[in-house]
Every structure is written in C-alpha cells, then in structure tokens.
Short mmCIF file of C-alpha atoms and ligand atoms in Angstrom, two decimals:
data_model
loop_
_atom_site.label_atom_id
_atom_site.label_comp_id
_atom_site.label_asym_id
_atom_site.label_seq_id
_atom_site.Cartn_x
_atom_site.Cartn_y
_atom_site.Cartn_z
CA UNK A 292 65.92 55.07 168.26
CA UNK A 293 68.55 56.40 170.94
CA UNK A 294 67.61 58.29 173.73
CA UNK A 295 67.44 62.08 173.54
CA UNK A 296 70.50 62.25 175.73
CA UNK A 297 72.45 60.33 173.73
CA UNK A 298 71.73 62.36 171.06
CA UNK A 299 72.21 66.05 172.27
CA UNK A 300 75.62 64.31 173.75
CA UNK A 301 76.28 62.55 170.26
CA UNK A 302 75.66 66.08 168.80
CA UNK A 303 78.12 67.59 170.97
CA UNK A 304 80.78 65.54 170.79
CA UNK A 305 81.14 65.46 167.08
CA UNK A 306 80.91 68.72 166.80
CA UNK A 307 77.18 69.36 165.24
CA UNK A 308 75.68 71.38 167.94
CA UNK A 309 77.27 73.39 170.86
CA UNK A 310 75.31 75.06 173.65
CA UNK A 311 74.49 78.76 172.74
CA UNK A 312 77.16 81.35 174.80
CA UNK A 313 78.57 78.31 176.06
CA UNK A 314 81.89 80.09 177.40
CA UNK A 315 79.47 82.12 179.68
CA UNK A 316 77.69 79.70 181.09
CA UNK A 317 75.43 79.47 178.37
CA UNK A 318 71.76 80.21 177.52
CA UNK A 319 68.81 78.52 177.81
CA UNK A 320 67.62 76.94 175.04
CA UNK A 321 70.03 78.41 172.50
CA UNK A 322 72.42 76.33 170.58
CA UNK A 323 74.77 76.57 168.03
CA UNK A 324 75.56 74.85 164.85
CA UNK A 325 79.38 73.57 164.98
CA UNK A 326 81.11 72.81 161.78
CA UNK A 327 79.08 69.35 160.99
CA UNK A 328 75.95 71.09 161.79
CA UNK A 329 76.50 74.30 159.95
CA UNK A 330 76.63 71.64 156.57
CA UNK A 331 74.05 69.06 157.78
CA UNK A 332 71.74 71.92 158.56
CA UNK A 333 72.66 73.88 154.79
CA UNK A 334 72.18 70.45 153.36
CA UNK A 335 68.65 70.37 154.67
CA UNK A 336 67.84 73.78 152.75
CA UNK A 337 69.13 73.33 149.61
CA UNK A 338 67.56 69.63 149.92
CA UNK A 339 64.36 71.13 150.37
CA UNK A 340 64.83 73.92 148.13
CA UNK A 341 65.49 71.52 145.42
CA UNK A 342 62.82 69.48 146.02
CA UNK A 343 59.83 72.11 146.94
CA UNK A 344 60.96 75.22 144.34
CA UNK A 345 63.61 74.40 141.69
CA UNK A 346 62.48 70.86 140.68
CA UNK A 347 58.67 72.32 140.67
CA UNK A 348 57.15 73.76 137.20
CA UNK A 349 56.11 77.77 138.49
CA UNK A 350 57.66 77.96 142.05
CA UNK A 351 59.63 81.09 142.83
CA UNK A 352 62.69 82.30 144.81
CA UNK A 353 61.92 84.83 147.82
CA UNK A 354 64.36 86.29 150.07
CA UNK A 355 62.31 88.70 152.11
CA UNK A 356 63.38 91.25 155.35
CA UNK A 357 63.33 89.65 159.03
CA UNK A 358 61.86 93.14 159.88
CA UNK A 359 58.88 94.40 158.66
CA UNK A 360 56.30 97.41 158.71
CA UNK A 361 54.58 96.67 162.08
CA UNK A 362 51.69 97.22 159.97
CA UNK A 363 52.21 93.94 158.61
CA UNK A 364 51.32 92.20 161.58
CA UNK A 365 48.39 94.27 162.55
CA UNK A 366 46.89 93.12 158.91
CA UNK A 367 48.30 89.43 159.41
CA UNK A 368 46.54 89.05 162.88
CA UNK A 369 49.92 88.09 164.69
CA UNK A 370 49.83 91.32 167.14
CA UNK A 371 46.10 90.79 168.40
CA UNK A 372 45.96 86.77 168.19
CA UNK A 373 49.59 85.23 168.13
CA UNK A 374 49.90 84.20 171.80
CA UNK A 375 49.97 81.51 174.26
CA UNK A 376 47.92 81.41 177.60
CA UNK A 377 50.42 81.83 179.92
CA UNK A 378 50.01 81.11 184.04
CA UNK A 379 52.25 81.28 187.10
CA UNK A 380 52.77 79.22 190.03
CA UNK A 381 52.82 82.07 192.52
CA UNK A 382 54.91 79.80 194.82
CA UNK A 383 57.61 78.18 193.07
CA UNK A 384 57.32 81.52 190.32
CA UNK A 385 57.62 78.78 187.85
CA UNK A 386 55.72 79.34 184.18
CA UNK A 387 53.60 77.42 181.96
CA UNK A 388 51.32 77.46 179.08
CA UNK A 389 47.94 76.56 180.89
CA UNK A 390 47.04 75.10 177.34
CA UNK A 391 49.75 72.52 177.91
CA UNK A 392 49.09 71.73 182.03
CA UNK A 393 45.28 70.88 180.86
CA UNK A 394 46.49 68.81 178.17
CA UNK A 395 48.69 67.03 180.50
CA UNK A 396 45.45 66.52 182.38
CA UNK A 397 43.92 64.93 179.91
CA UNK A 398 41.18 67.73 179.30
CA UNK A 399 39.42 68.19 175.79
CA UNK A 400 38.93 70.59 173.51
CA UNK A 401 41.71 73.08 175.61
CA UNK A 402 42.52 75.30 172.43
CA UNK A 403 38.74 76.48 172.61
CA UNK A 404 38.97 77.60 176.22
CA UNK A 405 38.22 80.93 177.12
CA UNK A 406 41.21 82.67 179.41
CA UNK A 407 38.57 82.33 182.48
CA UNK A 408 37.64 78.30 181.71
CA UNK A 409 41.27 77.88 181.16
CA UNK A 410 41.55 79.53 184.79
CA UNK A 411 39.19 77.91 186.19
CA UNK A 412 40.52 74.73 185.03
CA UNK A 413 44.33 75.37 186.00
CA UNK A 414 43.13 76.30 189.96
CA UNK A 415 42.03 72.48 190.08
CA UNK A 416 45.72 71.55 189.18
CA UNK A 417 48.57 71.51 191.38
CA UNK A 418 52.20 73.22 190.58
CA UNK A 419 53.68 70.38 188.65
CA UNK A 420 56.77 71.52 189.84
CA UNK A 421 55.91 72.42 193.68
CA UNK A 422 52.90 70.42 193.80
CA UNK A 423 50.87 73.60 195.69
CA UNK A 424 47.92 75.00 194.08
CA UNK A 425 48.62 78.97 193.76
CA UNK A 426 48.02 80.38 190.58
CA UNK A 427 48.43 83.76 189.11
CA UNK A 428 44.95 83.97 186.45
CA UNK A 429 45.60 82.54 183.24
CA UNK A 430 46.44 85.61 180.54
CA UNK A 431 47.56 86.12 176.79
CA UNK A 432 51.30 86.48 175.86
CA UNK A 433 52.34 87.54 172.43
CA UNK A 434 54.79 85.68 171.37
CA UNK A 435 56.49 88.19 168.58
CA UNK A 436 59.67 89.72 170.03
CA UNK A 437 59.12 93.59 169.93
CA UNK A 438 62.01 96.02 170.01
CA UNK A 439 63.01 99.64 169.52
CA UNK A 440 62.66 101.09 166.28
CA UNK A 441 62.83 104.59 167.26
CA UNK A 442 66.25 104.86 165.28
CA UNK A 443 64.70 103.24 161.75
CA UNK A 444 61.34 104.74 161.77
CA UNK A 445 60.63 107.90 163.94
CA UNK A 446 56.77 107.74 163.57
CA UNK A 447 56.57 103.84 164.59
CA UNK A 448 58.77 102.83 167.53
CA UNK A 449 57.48 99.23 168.04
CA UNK A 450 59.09 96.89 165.56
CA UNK A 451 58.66 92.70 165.73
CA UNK A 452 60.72 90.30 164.43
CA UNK A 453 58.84 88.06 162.13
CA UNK A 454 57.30 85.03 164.08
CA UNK A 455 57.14 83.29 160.31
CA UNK A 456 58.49 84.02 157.03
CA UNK A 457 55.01 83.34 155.41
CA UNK A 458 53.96 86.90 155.68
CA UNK A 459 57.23 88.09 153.77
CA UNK A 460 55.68 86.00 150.50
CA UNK A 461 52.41 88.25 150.92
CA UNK A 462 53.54 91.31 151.17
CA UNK A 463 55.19 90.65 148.08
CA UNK A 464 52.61 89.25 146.05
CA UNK A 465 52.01 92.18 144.00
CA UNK A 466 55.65 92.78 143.32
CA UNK A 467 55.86 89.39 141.82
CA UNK A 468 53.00 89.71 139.57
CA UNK A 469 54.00 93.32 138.35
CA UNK A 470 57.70 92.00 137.86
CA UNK A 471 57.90 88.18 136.87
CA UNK A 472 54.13 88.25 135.44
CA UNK A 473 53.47 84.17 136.73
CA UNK A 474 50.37 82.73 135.46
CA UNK A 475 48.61 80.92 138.33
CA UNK A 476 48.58 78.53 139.63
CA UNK A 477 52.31 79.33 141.41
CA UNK A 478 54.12 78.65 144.56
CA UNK A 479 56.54 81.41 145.62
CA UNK A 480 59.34 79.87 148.91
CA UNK A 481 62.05 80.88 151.20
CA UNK A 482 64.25 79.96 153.68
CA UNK A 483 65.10 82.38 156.77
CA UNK A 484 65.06 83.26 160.24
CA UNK A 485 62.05 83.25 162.19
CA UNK A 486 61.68 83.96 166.07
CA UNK A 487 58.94 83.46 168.96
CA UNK A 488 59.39 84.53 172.73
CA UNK A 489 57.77 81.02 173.38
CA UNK A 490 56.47 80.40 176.69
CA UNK A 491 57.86 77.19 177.27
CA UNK A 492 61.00 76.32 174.58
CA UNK A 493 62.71 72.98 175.19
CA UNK A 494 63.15 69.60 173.90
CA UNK A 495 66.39 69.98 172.49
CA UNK A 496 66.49 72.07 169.45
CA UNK A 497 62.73 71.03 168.86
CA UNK A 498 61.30 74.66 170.36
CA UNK A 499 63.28 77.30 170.35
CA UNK A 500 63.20 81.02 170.41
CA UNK A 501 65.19 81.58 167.02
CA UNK A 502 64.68 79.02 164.34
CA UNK A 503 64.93 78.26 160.45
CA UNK A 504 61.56 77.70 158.58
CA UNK A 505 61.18 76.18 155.01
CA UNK A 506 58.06 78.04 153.47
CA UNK A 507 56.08 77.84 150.34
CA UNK A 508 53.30 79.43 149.74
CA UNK A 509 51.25 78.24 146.64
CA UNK A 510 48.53 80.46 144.84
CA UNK A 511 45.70 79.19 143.29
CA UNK A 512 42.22 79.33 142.05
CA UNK A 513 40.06 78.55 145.15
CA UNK A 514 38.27 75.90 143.39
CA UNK A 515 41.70 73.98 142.72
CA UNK A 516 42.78 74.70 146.71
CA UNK A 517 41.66 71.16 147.90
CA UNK A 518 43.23 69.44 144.60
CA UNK A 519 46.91 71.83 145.39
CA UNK A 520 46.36 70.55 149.11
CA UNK A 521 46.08 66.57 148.24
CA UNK A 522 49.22 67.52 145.69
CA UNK A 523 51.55 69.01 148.65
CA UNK A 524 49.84 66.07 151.14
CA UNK A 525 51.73 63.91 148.60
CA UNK A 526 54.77 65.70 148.11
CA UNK A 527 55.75 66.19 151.82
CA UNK A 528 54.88 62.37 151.92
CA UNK A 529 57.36 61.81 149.38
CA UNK A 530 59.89 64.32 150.68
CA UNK A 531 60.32 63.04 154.51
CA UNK A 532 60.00 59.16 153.23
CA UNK A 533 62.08 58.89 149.74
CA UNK A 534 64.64 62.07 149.85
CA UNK A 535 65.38 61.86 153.80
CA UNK A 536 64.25 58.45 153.93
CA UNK A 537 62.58 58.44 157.36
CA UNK A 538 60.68 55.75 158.31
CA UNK A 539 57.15 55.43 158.07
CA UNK A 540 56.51 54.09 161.10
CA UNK A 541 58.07 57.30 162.62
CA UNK A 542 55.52 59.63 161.04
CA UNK A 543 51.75 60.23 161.15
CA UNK A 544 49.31 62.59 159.82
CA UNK A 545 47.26 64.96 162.28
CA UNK A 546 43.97 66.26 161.15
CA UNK A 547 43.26 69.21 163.38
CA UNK A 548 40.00 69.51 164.32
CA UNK A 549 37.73 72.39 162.70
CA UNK A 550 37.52 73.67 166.62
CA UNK A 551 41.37 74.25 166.50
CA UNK A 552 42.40 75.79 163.33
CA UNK A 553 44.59 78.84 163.69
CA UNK A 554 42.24 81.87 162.36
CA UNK A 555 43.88 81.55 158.66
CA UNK A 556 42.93 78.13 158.03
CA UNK A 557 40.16 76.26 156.95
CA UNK A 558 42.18 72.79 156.75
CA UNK A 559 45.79 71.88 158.19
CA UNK A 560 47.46 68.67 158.71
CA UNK A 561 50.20 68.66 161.23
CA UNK A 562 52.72 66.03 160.06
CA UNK A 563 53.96 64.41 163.27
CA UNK A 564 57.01 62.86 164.00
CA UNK A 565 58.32 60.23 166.95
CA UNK A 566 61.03 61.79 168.04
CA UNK A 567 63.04 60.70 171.37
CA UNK A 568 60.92 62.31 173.78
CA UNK A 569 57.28 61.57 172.21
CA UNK A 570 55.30 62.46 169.00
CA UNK A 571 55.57 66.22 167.88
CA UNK A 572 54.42 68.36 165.29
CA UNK A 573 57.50 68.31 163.02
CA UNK A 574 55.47 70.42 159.94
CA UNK A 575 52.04 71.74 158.43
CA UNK A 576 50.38 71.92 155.59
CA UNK A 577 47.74 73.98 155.80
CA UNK A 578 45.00 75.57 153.23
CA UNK A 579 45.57 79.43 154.35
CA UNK A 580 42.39 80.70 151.46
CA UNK A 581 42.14 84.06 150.73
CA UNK A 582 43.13 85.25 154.29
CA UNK A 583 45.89 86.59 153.77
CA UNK A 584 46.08 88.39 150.85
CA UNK A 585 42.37 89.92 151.56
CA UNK A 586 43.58 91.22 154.93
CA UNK A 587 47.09 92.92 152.91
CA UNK A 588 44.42 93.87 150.45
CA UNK A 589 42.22 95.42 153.13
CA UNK A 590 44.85 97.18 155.13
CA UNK A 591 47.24 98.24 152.40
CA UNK A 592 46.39 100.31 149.33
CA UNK A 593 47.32 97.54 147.29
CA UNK A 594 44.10 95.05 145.34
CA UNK A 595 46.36 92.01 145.73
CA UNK A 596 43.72 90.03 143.14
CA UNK A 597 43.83 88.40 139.91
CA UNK A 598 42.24 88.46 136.77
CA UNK A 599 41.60 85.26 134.97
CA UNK A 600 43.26 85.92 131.18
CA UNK A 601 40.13 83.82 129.76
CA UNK A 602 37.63 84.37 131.54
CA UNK A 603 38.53 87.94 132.76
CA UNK A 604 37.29 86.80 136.67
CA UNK A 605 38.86 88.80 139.09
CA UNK A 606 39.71 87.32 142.29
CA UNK A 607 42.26 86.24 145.38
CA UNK A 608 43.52 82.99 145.15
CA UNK A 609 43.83 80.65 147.86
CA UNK A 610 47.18 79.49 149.09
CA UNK A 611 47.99 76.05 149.94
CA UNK A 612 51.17 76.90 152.20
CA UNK A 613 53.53 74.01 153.67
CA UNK A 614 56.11 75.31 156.83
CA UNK A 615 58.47 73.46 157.96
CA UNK A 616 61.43 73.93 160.61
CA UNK A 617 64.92 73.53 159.54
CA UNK A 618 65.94 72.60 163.48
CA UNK A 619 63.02 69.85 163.74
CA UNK A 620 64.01 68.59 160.82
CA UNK A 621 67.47 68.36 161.57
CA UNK A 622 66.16 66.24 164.83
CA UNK A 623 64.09 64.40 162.90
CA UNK A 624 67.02 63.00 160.57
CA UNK A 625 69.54 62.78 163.30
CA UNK A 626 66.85 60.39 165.49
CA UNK A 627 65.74 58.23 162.38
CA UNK A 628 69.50 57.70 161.24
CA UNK A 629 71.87 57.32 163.96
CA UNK A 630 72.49 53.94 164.65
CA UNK A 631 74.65 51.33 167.04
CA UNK A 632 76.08 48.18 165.38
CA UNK A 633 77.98 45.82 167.18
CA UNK A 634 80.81 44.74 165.09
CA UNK A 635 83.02 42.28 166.98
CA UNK A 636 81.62 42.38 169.79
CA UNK A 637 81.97 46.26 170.06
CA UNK A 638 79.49 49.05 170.18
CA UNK A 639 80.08 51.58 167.17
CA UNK A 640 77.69 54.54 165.94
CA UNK A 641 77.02 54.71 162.51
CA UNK A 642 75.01 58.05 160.93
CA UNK A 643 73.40 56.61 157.82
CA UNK A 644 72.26 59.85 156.40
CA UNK A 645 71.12 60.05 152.55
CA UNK A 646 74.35 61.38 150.61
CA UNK A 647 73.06 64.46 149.72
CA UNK A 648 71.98 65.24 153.63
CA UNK A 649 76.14 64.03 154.78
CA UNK A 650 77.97 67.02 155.89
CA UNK A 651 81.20 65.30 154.30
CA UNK A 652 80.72 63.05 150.95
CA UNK A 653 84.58 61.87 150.88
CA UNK A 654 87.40 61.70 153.03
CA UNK A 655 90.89 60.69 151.24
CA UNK A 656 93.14 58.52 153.65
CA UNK A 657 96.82 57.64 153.07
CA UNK A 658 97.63 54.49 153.96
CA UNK A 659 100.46 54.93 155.72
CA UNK A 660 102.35 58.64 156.61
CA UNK A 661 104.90 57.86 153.78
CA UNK A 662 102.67 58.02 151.00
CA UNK A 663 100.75 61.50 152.29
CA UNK A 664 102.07 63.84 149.77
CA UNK A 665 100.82 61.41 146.77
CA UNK A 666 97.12 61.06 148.72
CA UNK A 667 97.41 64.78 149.57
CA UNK A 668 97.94 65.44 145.81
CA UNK A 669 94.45 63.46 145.07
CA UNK A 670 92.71 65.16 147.54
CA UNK A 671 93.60 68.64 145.81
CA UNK A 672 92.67 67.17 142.71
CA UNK A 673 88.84 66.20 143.90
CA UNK A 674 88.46 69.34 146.05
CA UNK A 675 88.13 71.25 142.56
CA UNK A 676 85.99 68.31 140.88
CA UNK A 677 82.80 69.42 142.98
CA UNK A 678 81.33 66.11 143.65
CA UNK A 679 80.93 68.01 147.86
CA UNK A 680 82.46 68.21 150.60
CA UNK A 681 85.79 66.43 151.04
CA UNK A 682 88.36 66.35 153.83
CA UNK A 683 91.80 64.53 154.04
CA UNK A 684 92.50 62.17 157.20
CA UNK A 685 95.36 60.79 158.21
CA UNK A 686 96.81 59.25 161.78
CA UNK A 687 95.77 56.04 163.31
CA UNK A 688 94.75 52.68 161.37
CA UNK A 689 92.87 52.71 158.65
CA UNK A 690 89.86 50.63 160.64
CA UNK A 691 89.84 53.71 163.02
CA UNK A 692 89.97 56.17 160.35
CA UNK A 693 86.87 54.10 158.71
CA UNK A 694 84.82 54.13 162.21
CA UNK A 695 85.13 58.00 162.41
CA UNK A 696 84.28 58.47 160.02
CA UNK A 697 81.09 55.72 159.72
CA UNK A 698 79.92 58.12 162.83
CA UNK A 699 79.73 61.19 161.23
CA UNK A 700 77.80 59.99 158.00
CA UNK A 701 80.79 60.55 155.63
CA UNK A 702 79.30 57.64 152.81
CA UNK A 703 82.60 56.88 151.27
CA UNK A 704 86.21 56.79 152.51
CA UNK A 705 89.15 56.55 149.90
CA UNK A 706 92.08 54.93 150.59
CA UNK A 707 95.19 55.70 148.81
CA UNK A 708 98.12 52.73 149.03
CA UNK A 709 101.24 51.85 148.13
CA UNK A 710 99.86 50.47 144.59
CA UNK A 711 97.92 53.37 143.86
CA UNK A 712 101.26 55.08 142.58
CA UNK A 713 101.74 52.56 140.33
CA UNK A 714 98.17 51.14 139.05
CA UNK A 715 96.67 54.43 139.33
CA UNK A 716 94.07 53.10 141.54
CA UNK A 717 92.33 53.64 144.89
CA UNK A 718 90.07 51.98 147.41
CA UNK A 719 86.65 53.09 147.77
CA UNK A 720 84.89 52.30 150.88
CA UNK A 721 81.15 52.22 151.55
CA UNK A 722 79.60 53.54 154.54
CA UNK A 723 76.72 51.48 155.07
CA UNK A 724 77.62 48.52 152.93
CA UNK A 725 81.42 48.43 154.03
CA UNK A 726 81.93 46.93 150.43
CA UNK A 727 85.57 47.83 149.80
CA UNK A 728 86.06 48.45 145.32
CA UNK A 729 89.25 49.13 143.61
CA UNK A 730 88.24 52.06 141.34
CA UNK A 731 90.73 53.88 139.11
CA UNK A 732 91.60 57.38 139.85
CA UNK A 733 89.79 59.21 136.36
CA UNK A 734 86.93 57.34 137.63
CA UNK A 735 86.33 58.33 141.18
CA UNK A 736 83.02 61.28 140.35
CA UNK A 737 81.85 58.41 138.06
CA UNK A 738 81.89 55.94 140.49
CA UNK A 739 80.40 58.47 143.63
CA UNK A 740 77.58 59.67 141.05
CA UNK A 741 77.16 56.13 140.64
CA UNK A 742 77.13 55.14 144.39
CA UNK A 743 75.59 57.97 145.90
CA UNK A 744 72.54 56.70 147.60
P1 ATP B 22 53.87 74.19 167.73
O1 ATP B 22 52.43 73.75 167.82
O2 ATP B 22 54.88 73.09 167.89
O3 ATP B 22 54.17 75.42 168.53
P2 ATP B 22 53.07 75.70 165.52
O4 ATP B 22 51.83 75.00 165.08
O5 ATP B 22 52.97 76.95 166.29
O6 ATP B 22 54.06 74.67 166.24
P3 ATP B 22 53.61 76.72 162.95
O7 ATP B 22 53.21 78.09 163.30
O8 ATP B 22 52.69 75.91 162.11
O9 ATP B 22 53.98 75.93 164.26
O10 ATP B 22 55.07 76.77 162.32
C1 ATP B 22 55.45 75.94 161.24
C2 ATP B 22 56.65 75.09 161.60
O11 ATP B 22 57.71 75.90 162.12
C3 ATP B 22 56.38 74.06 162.68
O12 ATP B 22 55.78 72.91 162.15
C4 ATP B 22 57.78 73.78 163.16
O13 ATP B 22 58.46 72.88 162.28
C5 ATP B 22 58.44 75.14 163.08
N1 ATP B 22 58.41 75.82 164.38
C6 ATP B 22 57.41 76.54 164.90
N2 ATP B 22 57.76 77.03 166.10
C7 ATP B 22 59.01 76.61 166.34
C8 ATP B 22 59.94 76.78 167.42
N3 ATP B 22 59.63 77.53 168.48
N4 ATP B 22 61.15 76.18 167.35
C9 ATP B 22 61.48 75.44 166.27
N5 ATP B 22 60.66 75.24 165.21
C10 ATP B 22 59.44 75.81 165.24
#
C-alpha cells in the first residue's frame, strides 16, 4: 500500500480531490470532490445502493430532510449523549479528545471513564504537542452542529444538522407502514449528508466534519435480530471483498466490548480497515433493538409498533442497522487499488478499480490526428449506447495515452486506426491485463459486458 502522502498527492493531481476553499487558503479538513471524484464517489452509492436495497427482496428507498424537528434528537439521545470528552492544553491552547490521549497511553477501558477519572488521568500526561502538563478539566462537547432557526420555526430557535441519517428512517417508520404497507421483516436505506463538529477531524478524508453515510436500517421480529445480524455480518463481508474486491488481509472484524456500546446497542461490530496511517473503523453493523422506535414512540404521539397478521402480537421490532461512510470508503478503495508497476524499468501507477467503481469505463483514441473525425464519429456513437462513462483522447502516442489512462482506472482504451475505416474494426485494450483484441465495431457493448470485471 502507498503512503498516505502519496495518496492525498495522487488524489490531487488527477483531479479526484481538491482542498476545500482552496483559492482562499483553504480550510481545514474540508475537501472537495474534482471531476474523477465526483464519479468515483457516485459510483460508490449506486454500488452500494444496488447491492444493500435494490438487489434485496423488501428493502426500501428513503430520501429524508438534513434538518429535522429538534425534537428528534431530544427522543434519539444525540442532544444529551452525542459528545466527545474534550480537554485543553492551557499552554500551547491546543485540543484533544482526552478519550484519544489515554488511549495513546495505553489505558483500558477509557470509554467507561467518568469526566473526573478521565481528568484525573489526562493531568498525569504531558501536552503531546508542548510536552508541559497544564490542562483545562476534561468536559463534554456535543458534536451536532446547532444553528439559527428563528426564521423556519419561531417557537424553536435551536436547529441541528443531522449527525446521521439513521434517525431520518425512524421518524418515518409509520409513514412507510401507512403508505407502502411492507410486511416485516424489511430494511428501509439512504444515502445523504451527515455532519459532526468533531473534536479532532483528520486523516485525510477519513474524519471529517461533513460526510456521506450509506444507511440501512432493517426491521424485524426481535427474536430473528441475531439471525438479520449474522445475515448483514455476511453481506458486508461479501460487499467490501467480492464487489470492491478489497483484500482480506486489509480488513478485520471488531467486537466492541459490552462496556463500550453506544446507548442504542446491544451488539456492534466495527469493520476495520488498514488504511495508510493504521487500522480504523471504516463501518458498523450494529443491532440498534427497539431503541429507537420506543423512544419516537415515547416522545411522539405516534405507537410506532406492529401487529403480527397471524398471530395478532403487537410489538416494535428490532433493527439490525449497517452505516457506512461514503469518504472512508472512497479511502478504503483508493489505498487497496492503487498500484506501482515497473514496466521497463519505469515506475507507472496503475488504479485497478472494479469496472463498475471506474469513474471512466472507455476512452476512444485516434490513432493518429488524421483519422479524428472517423474516431470522433465512434465516440458519439457509444456516448448514446450507455455502457458509462466515456471520454475521447487524443495527443501524444498511443503508449502515453494508454498510461493515463492505466492511472486513472479507465479498464479499457479503444483505439481507432487506419484499418478500422475499412474492416470496421477497433482495438480494445485491457487495463489490467494489457491484452490488446481486435473487436468489430457492432460488437464493442458485447464485448465490454463481456470484459467488465
Ligand atoms: P468513529 O469511532 O470513527 O468516530 P463512529 O463510531 O462515531 O466513528 P458511527 O457513528 O458508527 O461512527 O458512524 C457510522 C459510519 O459513518 C462510520 O463507520 C464511518 O464510516 C462514518 N463516519 C462517522 N463519522 C465520520 C466522520 N467524522 N467523517 C467521515 N466518516 C464518518
């Protein structure tokens, strides 16, 4: 695997990710997604919507508001429990999450800490960036993002933007069941924003303070829960190894510890990843019970319940949810599949993404300038045969044209020639093979569909 360096400069260069507000001097820990990204990082989503909602029998479709109700999050426990200990070095005024110093320090058990242990720990430490030992006391920091809502709502002027899209699926539980009528057991996902002040972002894209989650949320009887869990254990399994085809050796399955568990949960597996700078939580799965929709039950005026059409038994289901970020993800893939072979001698980059996951599928290359029109023709032609992306290259040899392209993860190159006029022919080259097939023109989407790996 390359260095992280490499990476974030790979990124760069090719035009995946920029620095956020990078005209004005930028901002920390933002980033934007440049034209490669923007695809690679849609790609991802509808991957992962295929895979988790439309190739799954009773999984739904939820697009659901960034802001909600601040009620919401009273219900949810986000406003009284979502935070991070946070602590100052009064000398160098730098901050930390004291969770994270102690960890560093090799203590145990530091997510069961009360704020004055965790103080009392922290004074023993010194300023990791200062080395002194001045400490403000350890305290709690939400990490929701409030804001005004005085112009939306003039009873309620704190609003939050949603630390997880999770809660969106709850709130609409009932709507579901009055509308679509699903019989249990069914998953309901969606794909959107979520954002967390977090104390101490970093690591690339890996924490940020606006990011992309994938989230399904799966209702069931709570007698089936631990069967639905072993069932999504196995699917995420399936997803990271066989459709993004990371490698196992990259990923590895943390039990948290009953101590740990965020309120919700009575079992979660964090699925880690070895990315450049160290294993990190990349995902969870988590069994979330009844929590939820007993707390939205509780605060609302809403019995979000079932009824069992048998056995008339009326109760909440469980939900088995799995959360992923988009961002991590996108790491993730870029880490396992970005590659240097030396061909010749010479040092070349090669992104061997899965073909569904490359931001371009095809790129069309003339020759030589003086057949351009003829290849530009073709290239019109497959832009309305949808078999993805496709862009048209021409300049330089063809060997460069192939190496660009190798670096951005395009999987096949077609080369239109001098013959092609004539024998209505082309040359298809493979990314990672480099196998090089004459392939007639009606037969290019048969051939990709064919190919695509
Ligand atoms: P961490 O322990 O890394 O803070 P978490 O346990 O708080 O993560 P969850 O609340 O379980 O994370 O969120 C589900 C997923 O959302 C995470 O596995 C991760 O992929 C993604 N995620 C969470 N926070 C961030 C963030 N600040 N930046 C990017 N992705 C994030």
């Amino acid at each position: 695997m390359k260095e992280q360096k490499e990476i974030v400069a790979y990124l760069k260069d090719k035009g995946f990710i920029y620095p956020g507000s990078d005209i004005y001097g930028g901002l920390a820990n933002s980033w934007d997604y440049g034209p490669l990204g923007a695809i690679l990082k849609d790609n991802i989503k509808q991957l992962w919507k295929k895979t988790f909602i439309d190739e799954q029998h009773n999984v739904f479709h939820l697009d659901s508001s960034i802001i909600l109700n601040s009620k919401v999050w009273k219900a949810s426990g986000h406003i009284d429990r979502f935070s991070d200990p946070l602590v100052d070095c009064k000398s160098c005024k730098q901050r930390y999450r004291a969770d994270d110093l102690l960890k560093q320090a090799n203590h145990k058990n530091v997510s069961t800490l009360s704020l004055e242990e965790l103080t009392k720990g922290i004074n023993k430490l010194q300023c990791p960036n200062c080395s002194k030992q001045n400490w403000t006391n350890v305290r709690e920091f939400n990490l929701m993002f409030k804001m005004s809502n005085s112009k939306i709502n003039l009873n309620d002027d704190e609003i939050y933007l949603r630390p997880e899209t999770a809660q969106g699926v709850f709130i609409n539980f009932k709507n579901i069941m009055d509308t679509i009528s699903p019989k249990l057991p069914f998953g309901v996902g969606q794909v959107g924003k979520a954002f967390r002040n977090e104390v101490t972002p970093g690591n690339f894209i890996f924490r940020t303070k606006e990011f992309d989650q994938l989230e399904l949320e799966f209702f069931c009887h709570p007698n089936d829960a631990n069967k639905w869990f072993k069932f999504y254990n196995h699917e995420i399994q399936s997803f990271l190894k066989n459709t993004l085809n990371l490698k196992s050796k990259y990923i590895k399955e943390f039990h948290v510890p009953t101590k740990e568990l965020a309120h919700y949960s009575t079992k979660t597996i964090d699925f880690e990843f070895k990315f450049p700078f160290g294993w990190a939580e990349l995902l969870g799965l988590a069994n979330r019970t009844d929590y939820d929709l007993k707390t939205h039950s509780e605060h609302s005026n809403d019995e979000l319940l079932v009824i069992d059409p048998i056995t008339k038994e009326k109760y909440t289901p469980y939900v088995i949810e799995t959360s992923i970020g988009v961002e991590r993800l996108l790491f993730a893939i870029v880490s396992n599949h970005l590659k240097t072979i030396i061909v010749d001698d010479e040092e070349r980059d090669i992104l061997q993404l899965p073909f569904a996951l490359a931001p371009i599928k095809i790129a069309i290359a003339p020759l030589t300038n003086k057949i351009e029109k003829q290849a530009f023709k073709l290239y019109e032609k497959l832009l309305k045969d949808s078999i993805g992306s496709i862009i048209f290259i021409k300049g330089g040899s063809i060997g460069k044209r192939y190496r660009k392209q190798d670096q951005i993860g395009t999987p096949f190159v077609i080369t239109y020639d001098f013959d092609s006029q004539q024998d209505h022919q082309v040359t298809i080259r493979e990314r990672d093979s480099k196998k090089q097939t004459r392939v007639k023109i009606d037969e290019i989407t048969t051939f990709i569909q064919n190919h695509a790996k």
